[in-house]
Coordinates of C-alpha atoms in Angstrom, one line a residue:
E1 CA -3.3 -115.9 50.5
E2 CA -5.7 -113.6 52.3
L3 CA -5.1 -115.6 55.5
P4 CA -1.3 -115.8 55.6
F5 CA -1.1 -117.1 59.1
T6 CA -3.1 -120.2 58.4
A7 CA -0.2 -121.9 56.6
K8 CA 2.1 -120.9 59.4
E9 CA -0.4 -122.3 61.9
L10 CA -0.6 -125.6 60.1
L11 CA 3.1 -125.9 59.7
S12 CA 3.7 -125.1 63.3
L13 CA 1.2 -127.8 64.4
K14 CA 2.8 -130.2 61.9
S15 CA 6.1 -130.0 63.8
I16 CA 4.3 -131.0 67.1
F17 CA 2.9 -134.3 65.9
N18 CA 4.9 -137.4 64.8
K19 CA 2.2 -138.5 62.4
N20 CA 0.1 -136.0 60.4
T21 CA -1.6 -135.3 57.1
I22 CA -1.8 -131.7 55.9
L23 CA -3.9 -130.5 53.0
E24 CA -2.8 -127.0 52.0
Q25 CA -4.2 -124.6 49.4
G26 CA -4.9 -126.7 46.2
E27 CA -4.9 -130.0 48.1
A28 CA -7.5 -128.8 50.6
T29 CA -10.5 -129.8 48.5
E30 CA -13.7 -131.2 49.8
G31 CA -13.1 -134.3 47.8
N32 CA -9.6 -134.8 49.3
V33 CA -11.0 -134.3 52.9
K34 CA -13.9 -136.7 52.3
S35 CA -11.5 -139.3 50.8
L36 CA -9.4 -139.5 54.0
V37 CA -10.2 -142.2 56.6
L38 CA -11.2 -139.5 59.1
K39 CA -12.0 -141.9 61.9
D40 CA -8.3 -142.7 62.1
F41 CA -7.5 -139.1 63.1
N42 CA -7.4 -138.1 66.7
I43 CA -7.3 -134.3 66.0
L44 CA -8.7 -132.6 63.0
H45 CA -7.8 -128.9 62.3
F46 CA -9.4 -126.6 59.8
A47 CA -7.7 -123.2 59.3
T48 CA -9.9 -121.5 56.7
H49 CA -12.9 -119.3 56.2
A50 CA -16.4 -120.2 57.6
E51 CA -19.8 -118.8 57.1
V52 CA -23.0 -118.9 59.1
S53 CA -26.3 -119.8 57.6
N54 CA -28.2 -117.4 55.4
T55 CA -25.0 -115.4 54.5
F56 CA -25.8 -116.0 50.9
D57 CA -29.2 -116.1 49.2
D58 CA -30.7 -119.6 49.1
F59 CA -27.9 -121.1 51.2
N60 CA -29.3 -121.9 54.6
E61 CA -26.6 -123.8 56.4
P62 CA -23.2 -123.0 57.9
F63 CA -20.1 -124.2 56.1
L64 CA -16.3 -124.3 56.0
V65 CA -14.7 -123.0 52.8
L66 CA -12.2 -125.4 51.2
T67 CA -10.4 -125.1 47.8
P68 CA -13.0 -125.3 45.0
P69 CA -12.5 -127.9 42.4
I70 CA -11.8 -127.0 38.8
I71 CA -15.2 -128.5 37.9
S72 CA -17.8 -128.2 40.7
N73 CA -20.2 -131.0 41.4
E74 CA -22.7 -131.9 44.1
K75 CA -20.1 -133.9 46.1
D76 CA -17.3 -131.3 45.8
D77 CA -18.2 -127.7 45.5
G78 CA -15.6 -126.4 47.9
L79 CA -18.0 -125.9 50.7
L80 CA -18.1 -128.4 53.5
T81 CA -21.6 -127.9 54.9
T82 CA -23.1 -128.9 58.2
S83 CA -25.2 -131.6 56.5
E84 CA -22.0 -133.0 54.9
I85 CA -20.1 -132.8 58.1
S86 CA -22.8 -134.7 60.0
N87 CA -22.3 -137.6 57.6
L88 CA -18.6 -137.9 58.2
N89 CA -17.4 -140.9 60.2
L90 CA -15.2 -139.4 63.0
D91 CA -13.7 -140.8 66.1
A92 CA -11.6 -137.7 67.0
Y93 CA -10.8 -136.4 70.4
L94 CA -10.8 -132.8 69.0
V95 CA -11.8 -130.8 66.0
I96 CA -10.3 -127.3 65.8
L97 CA -12.3 -124.8 63.7
S98 CA -9.7 -122.0 63.3
A99 CA -12.0 -119.7 61.3
C100 CA -14.5 -116.8 61.8
D101 CA -17.9 -117.4 63.4
T102 CA -17.7 -121.2 63.7
G103 CA -19.6 -121.1 67.0
A104 CA -22.0 -118.3 66.0
K105 CA -25.6 -118.9 67.0
K106 CA -27.2 -117.6 63.8
N107 CA -28.5 -120.8 62.4
Q108 CA -31.6 -123.0 62.3
Y109 CA -29.9 -126.3 63.2
A110 CA -29.0 -126.0 66.8
S111 CA -29.9 -124.0 69.9
G112 CA -26.8 -122.9 71.8
F113 CA -24.2 -124.3 69.4
S114 CA -23.6 -123.5 65.8
G115 CA -24.5 -126.1 63.1
L116 CA -20.8 -126.6 62.6
I117 CA -20.2 -127.5 66.3
S118 CA -23.2 -129.8 66.4
S119 CA -22.4 -131.4 63.1
F120 CA -18.9 -132.4 64.2
L121 CA -20.2 -133.7 67.5
L122 CA -22.9 -135.7 65.6
A123 CA -20.2 -137.1 63.2
G124 CA -18.3 -138.5 66.2
T125 CA -15.8 -136.1 67.6
N126 CA -15.7 -135.6 71.4
S127 CA -14.9 -131.9 71.4
V128 CA -14.7 -128.8 69.2
V129 CA -12.8 -125.6 69.4
A130 CA -14.8 -122.8 67.7
T131 CA -15.1 -119.0 67.6
H132 CA -18.0 -116.7 68.4
W133 CA -17.1 -113.9 66.0
P134 CA -14.6 -112.9 63.3
V135 CA -11.0 -113.6 64.3
E136 CA -7.7 -111.9 63.5
D137 CA -5.4 -114.2 61.6
N138 CA -2.2 -113.6 63.5
A139 CA -3.9 -113.8 66.9
G140 CA -5.6 -117.0 65.8
Y141 CA -2.3 -118.6 64.8
L142 CA -0.9 -117.7 68.2
I143 CA -3.8 -118.9 70.4
I144 CA -4.2 -122.2 68.6
T145 CA -0.4 -123.1 68.3
E146 CA 0.4 -122.0 71.9
T147 CA -2.6 -123.9 73.2
M148 CA -1.6 -127.0 71.3
K149 CA 2.0 -126.8 72.5
K150 CA 0.7 -126.7 76.1
F151 CA -1.7 -129.6 75.5
I152 CA 0.9 -131.9 73.8
N153 CA 3.9 -131.0 76.1
S154 CA 2.2 -131.2 79.5
D155 CA -0.5 -133.1 81.4
L156 CA -3.1 -130.4 80.7
D157 CA -6.3 -131.2 79.0
F158 CA -7.1 -129.0 76.0
A159 CA -9.7 -126.8 77.8
E160 CA -7.1 -126.0 80.5
A161 CA -4.4 -125.3 78.0
L162 CA -6.7 -122.9 76.2
R163 CA -7.6 -121.1 79.5
I164 CA -3.9 -120.6 80.3
T165 CA -3.2 -119.3 76.8
K166 CA -6.0 -116.8 77.2
I167 CA -4.5 -115.6 80.5
E168 CA -1.2 -115.1 78.7
F169 CA -3.0 -113.0 76.1
I170 CA -4.5 -110.9 78.8
K171 CA -1.1 -110.4 80.4
G172 CA 0.4 -109.3 77.1
K173 CA 2.7 -112.2 76.5
Y174 CA 2.1 -112.3 72.8
K175 CA 1.5 -108.6 71.9
N176 CA 0.3 -105.7 74.0
N177 CA -2.5 -105.0 71.5
F178 CA -3.6 -108.6 71.7
K179 CA -4.7 -108.0 75.4
N180 CA -8.0 -106.8 74.0
P181 CA -10.7 -109.6 74.4
F182 CA -11.5 -109.3 70.7
F183 CA -8.3 -111.2 69.9
W184 CA -8.7 -114.1 72.4
A185 CA -12.2 -114.3 73.9
S186 CA -13.9 -115.6 70.8
Y187 CA -12.3 -119.1 71.1
I188 CA -14.4 -121.6 73.0
Y189 CA -14.0 -125.3 73.8
V190 CA -17.1 -127.4 73.6
G191 CA -17.2 -131.1 74.6
L192 CA -15.9 -133.7 76.9

């Protein structure tokens, strides 16, 4: 509820793809994500909260926040950590981390890329979209959905589609106040 545009983002993307699986709110548990045959997915998209390492006392790795289970256990505590991500079996072209600080450098696991980016690459994805700082929910919805539309409906690769969308932000296509680099410059593409 505190990220109202994440549901809109997922539903917008759902309409672009012929085949998809969406886990929203109560369905978006760590157990449900891990139970999917993730190597069968070409694109994985997470629209949620993320945290860098050492945000919380005694918690030293970055993580994505998923829906916590009614009863937490070691395999499903609602936090998909870098060590858990590294153990996933992926064969995806792209993982989109539509969340704050997913590319932040404040961690002990990787120089240059966040533990989240490195973990998804280690798990078998070819490329990752991540963010360098906290992102605004509505701008995030726009940049991801508009980039994905360009990628799917044209001959552009994802990196070029993202570059074009950023230029559209600079020119004020989406909202004049979204011209500010805070809203679009955080998004990066890492990979092949």
